[in-house]
Every structure is written in C-alpha cells, then in structure tokens.
PDB file of C-alpha atoms in Angstrom:
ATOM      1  CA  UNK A   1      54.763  -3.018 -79.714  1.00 89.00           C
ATOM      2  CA  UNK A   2      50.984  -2.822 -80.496  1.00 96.00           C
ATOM      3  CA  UNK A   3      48.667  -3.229 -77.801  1.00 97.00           C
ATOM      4  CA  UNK A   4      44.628  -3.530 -78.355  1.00 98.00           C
ATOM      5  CA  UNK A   5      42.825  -2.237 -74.689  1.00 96.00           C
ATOM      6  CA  UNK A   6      38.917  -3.490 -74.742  1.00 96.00           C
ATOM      7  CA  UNK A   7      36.765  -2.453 -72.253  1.00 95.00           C
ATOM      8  CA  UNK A   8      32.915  -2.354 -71.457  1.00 96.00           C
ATOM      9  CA  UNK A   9      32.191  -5.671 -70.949  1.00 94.00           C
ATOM     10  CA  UNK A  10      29.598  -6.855 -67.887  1.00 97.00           C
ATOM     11  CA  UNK A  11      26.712  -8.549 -66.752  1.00 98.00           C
ATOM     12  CA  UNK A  12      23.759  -7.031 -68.512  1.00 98.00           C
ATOM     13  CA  UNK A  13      19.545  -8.696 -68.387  1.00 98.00           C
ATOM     14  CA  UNK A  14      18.005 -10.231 -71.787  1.00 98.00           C
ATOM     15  CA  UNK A  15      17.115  -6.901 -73.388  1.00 98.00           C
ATOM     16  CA  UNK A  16      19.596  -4.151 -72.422  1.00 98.00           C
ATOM     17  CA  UNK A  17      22.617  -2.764 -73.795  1.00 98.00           C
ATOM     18  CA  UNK A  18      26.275  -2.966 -73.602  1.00 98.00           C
ATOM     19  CA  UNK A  19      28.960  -0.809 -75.090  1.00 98.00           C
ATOM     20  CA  UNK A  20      32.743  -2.064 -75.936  1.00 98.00           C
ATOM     21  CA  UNK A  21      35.584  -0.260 -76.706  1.00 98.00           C
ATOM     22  CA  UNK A  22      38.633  -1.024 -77.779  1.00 98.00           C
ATOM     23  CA  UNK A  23      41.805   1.346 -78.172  1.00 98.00           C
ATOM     24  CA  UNK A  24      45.000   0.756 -79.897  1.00 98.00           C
ATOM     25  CA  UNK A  25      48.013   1.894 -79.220  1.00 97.00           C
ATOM     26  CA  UNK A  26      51.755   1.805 -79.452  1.00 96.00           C
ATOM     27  CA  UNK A  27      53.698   1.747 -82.607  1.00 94.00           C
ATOM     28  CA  UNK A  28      51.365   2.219 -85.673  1.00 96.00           C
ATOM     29  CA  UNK A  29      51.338   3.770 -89.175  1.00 95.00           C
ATOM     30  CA  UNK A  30      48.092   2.668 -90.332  1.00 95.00           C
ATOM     31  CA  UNK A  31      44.903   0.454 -89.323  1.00 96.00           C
ATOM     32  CA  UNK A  32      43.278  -0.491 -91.878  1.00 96.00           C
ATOM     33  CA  UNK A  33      40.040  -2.949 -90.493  1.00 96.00           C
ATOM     34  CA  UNK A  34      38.811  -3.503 -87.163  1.00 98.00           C
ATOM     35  CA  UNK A  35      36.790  -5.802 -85.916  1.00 98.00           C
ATOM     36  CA  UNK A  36      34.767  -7.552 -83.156  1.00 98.00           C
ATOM     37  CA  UNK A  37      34.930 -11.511 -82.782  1.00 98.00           C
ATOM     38  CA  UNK A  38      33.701 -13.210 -79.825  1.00 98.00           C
ATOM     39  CA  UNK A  39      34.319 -16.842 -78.254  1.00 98.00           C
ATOM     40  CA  UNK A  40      31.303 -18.756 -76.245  1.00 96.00           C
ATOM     41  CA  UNK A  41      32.414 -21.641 -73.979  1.00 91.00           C
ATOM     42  CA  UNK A  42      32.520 -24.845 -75.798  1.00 94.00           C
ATOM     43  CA  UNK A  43      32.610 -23.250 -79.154  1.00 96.00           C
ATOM     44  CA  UNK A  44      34.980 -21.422 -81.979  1.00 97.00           C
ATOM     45  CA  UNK A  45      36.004 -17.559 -82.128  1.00 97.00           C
ATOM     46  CA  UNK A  46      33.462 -15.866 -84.208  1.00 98.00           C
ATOM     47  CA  UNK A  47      33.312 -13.041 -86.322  1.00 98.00           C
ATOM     48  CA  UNK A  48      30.816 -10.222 -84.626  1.00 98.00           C
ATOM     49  CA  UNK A  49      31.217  -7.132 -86.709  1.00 98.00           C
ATOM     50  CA  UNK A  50      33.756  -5.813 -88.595  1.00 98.00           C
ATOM     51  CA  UNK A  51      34.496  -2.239 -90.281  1.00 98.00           C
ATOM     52  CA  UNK A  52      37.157  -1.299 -92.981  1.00 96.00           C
ATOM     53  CA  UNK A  53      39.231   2.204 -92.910  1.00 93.00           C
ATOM     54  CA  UNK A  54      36.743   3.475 -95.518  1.00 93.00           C
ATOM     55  CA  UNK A  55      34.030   2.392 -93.081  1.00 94.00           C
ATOM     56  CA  UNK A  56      32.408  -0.500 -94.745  1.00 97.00           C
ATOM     57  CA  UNK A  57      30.985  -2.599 -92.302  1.00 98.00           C
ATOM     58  CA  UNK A  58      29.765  -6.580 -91.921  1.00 97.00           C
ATOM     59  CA  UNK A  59      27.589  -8.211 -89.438  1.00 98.00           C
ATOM     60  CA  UNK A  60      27.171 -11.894 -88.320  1.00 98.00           C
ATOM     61  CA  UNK A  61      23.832 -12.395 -89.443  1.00 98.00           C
ATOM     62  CA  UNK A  62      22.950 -13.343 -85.606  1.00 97.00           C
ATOM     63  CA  UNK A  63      23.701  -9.822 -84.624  1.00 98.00           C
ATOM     64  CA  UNK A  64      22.082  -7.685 -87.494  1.00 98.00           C
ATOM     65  CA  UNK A  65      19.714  -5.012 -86.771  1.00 97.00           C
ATOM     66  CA  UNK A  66      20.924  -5.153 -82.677  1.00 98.00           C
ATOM     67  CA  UNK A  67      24.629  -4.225 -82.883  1.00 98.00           C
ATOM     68  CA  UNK A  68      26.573  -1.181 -84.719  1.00 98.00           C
ATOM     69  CA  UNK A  69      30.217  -1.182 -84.907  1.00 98.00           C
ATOM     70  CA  UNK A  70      31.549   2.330 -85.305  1.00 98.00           C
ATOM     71  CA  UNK A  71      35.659   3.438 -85.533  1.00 97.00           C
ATOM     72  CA  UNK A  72      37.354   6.781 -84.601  1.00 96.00           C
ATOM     73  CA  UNK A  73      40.402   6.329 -87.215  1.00 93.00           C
ATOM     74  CA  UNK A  74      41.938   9.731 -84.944  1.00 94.00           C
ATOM     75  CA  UNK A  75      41.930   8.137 -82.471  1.00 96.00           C
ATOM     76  CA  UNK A  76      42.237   4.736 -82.758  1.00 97.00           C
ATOM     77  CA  UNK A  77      39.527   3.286 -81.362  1.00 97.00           C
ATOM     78  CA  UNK A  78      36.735   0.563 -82.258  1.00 98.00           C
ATOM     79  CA  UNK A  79      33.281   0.633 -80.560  1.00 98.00           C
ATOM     80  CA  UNK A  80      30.584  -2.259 -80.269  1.00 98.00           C
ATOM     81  CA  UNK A  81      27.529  -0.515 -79.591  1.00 98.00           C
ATOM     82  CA  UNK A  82      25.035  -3.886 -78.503  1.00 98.00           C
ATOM     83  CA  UNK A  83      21.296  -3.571 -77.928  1.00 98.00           C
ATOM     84  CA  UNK A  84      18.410  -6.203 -77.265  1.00 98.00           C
ATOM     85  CA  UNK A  85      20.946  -8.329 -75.436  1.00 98.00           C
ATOM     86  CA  UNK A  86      20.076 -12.377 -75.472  1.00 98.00           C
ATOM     87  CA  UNK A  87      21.391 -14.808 -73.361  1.00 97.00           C
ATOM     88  CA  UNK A  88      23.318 -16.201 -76.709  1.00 97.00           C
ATOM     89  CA  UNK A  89      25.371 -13.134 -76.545  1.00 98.00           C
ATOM     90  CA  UNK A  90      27.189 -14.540 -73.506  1.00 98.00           C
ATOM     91  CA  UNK A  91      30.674 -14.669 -74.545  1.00 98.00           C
ATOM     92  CA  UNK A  92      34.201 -13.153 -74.508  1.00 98.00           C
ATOM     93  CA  UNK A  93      34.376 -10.347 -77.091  1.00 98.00           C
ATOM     94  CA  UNK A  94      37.975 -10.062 -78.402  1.00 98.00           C
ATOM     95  CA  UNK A  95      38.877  -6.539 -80.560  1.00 98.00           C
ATOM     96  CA  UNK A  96      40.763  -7.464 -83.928  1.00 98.00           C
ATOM     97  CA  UNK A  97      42.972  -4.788 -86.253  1.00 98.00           C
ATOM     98  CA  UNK A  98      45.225  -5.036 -89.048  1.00 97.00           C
ATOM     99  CA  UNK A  99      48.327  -2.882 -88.891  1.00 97.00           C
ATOM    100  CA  UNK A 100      51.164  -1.848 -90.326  1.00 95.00           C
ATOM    101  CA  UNK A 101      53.624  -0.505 -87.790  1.00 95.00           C
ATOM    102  CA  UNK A 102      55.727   1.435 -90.339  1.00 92.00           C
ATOM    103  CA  UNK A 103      55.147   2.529 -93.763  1.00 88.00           C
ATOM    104  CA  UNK A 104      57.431  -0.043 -95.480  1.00 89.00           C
ATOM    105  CA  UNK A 105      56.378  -3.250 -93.328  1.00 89.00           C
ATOM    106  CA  UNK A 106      53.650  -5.149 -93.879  1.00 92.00           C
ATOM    107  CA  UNK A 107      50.121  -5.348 -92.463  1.00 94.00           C
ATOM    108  CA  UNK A 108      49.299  -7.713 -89.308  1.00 96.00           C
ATOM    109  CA  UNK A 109      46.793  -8.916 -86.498  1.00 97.00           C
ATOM    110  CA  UNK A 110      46.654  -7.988 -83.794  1.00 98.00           C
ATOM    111  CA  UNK A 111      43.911  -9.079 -80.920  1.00 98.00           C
ATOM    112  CA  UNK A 112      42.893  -7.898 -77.346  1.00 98.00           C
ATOM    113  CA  UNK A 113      42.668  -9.861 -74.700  1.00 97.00           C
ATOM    114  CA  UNK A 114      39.101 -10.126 -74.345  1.00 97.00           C
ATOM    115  CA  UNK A 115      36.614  -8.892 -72.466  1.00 97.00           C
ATOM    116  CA  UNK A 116      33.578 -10.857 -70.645  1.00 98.00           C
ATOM    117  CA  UNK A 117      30.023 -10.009 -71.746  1.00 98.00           C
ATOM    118  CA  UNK A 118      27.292 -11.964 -69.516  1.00 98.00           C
ATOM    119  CA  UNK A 119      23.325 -12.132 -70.355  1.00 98.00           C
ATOM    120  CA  UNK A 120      21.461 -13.151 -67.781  1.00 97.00           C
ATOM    121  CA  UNK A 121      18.598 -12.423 -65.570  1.00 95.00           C
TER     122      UNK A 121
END
C-alpha cells in the first residue's frame, strides 16, 4: 500500500503565504515525479507544479514567479512553498507521485486526498 499524507492547507488573506507538504509512505522502491494539482469548485483538476527525481521542475503559468515546488527524495516528501496568495488560488490542492513499489513492477499514480487552501479577506 502507498499512501500520499498532504498537509498545510488553510485560510490565508490575498497576499500571504501558505506551505504544503505532502509525505509518502508505505511500500516504495522509487518515486520518480511529484507533483501539485489542484481542483476549484465548478472546474477541472489542474496541474500546479510539478518536479522530476532529477529535480526539473514546471509551473502553471498562473503560478510562476509566486510558488516553488521543492522534493526531499530521502525522505519522501513534496513541498508547495505559495506566496502572494490571490483569491484564484482557492482550491483543493491534491499531491501526485509516480511509483514503482518494487524494482520489477511498473511505475504508477498515486494521489492524496487533498487538502483545502482558502484566499480570502
């Protein structure tokens, strides 16, 4: 079993900052990219920011120059660092990854559950 554990998610005003975090965990040989995609009410799952194991990254153009996406490939673990917050930001950020569980299998995805991120004043 593979589990992905997000956290940081909140109520934040237009202009602050807001840090996610997401941890896998469970059976895994190797992650190879993570990601952040997030869903707004009324509309499709989005990509947000994604980074390869070699650390390549990609932004929505929306989100360039305002978020970073960083990885811990030790231990596991995807961060969403967001600044200058808008009230289009409102939505729930789900943390992506694509494992392999075992050396032989192949690669998957895997999501979170989601966690709420709310910009408002």
């Amino acid at each position: 079993q593979v589990q992905l554990a997000e956290s940081g998610g909140g109520l934040v005003q237009p202009g602050g900052s807001l840090r996610l975090s997401c941890a896998a965990s469970g059976r895994i040989f190797r992650i190879y990219a993570m990601g952040w995609y997030r869903q707004a009410p009324g509309k499709q799952r989005e990509l947000v920011a994604a980074i390869t194991s070699g650390g390549t990254t990609n932004y929505a153009d929306s989100v360039k120059g305002r978020f970073t996406i960083s990885r811990d490939t030790a231990k596991m673990t995807v961060d969403l660092q967001m600044n200058s917050l808008k009230p289009e930001d409102t939505a729930d950020y789900y943390c992506n990854a694509r494992i392999a569980r075992y050396s032989y299998s192949a690669s998957a995805e895997y999501w979170g559950r989601g966690t709420q991120v709310t910009v408002s004043a």
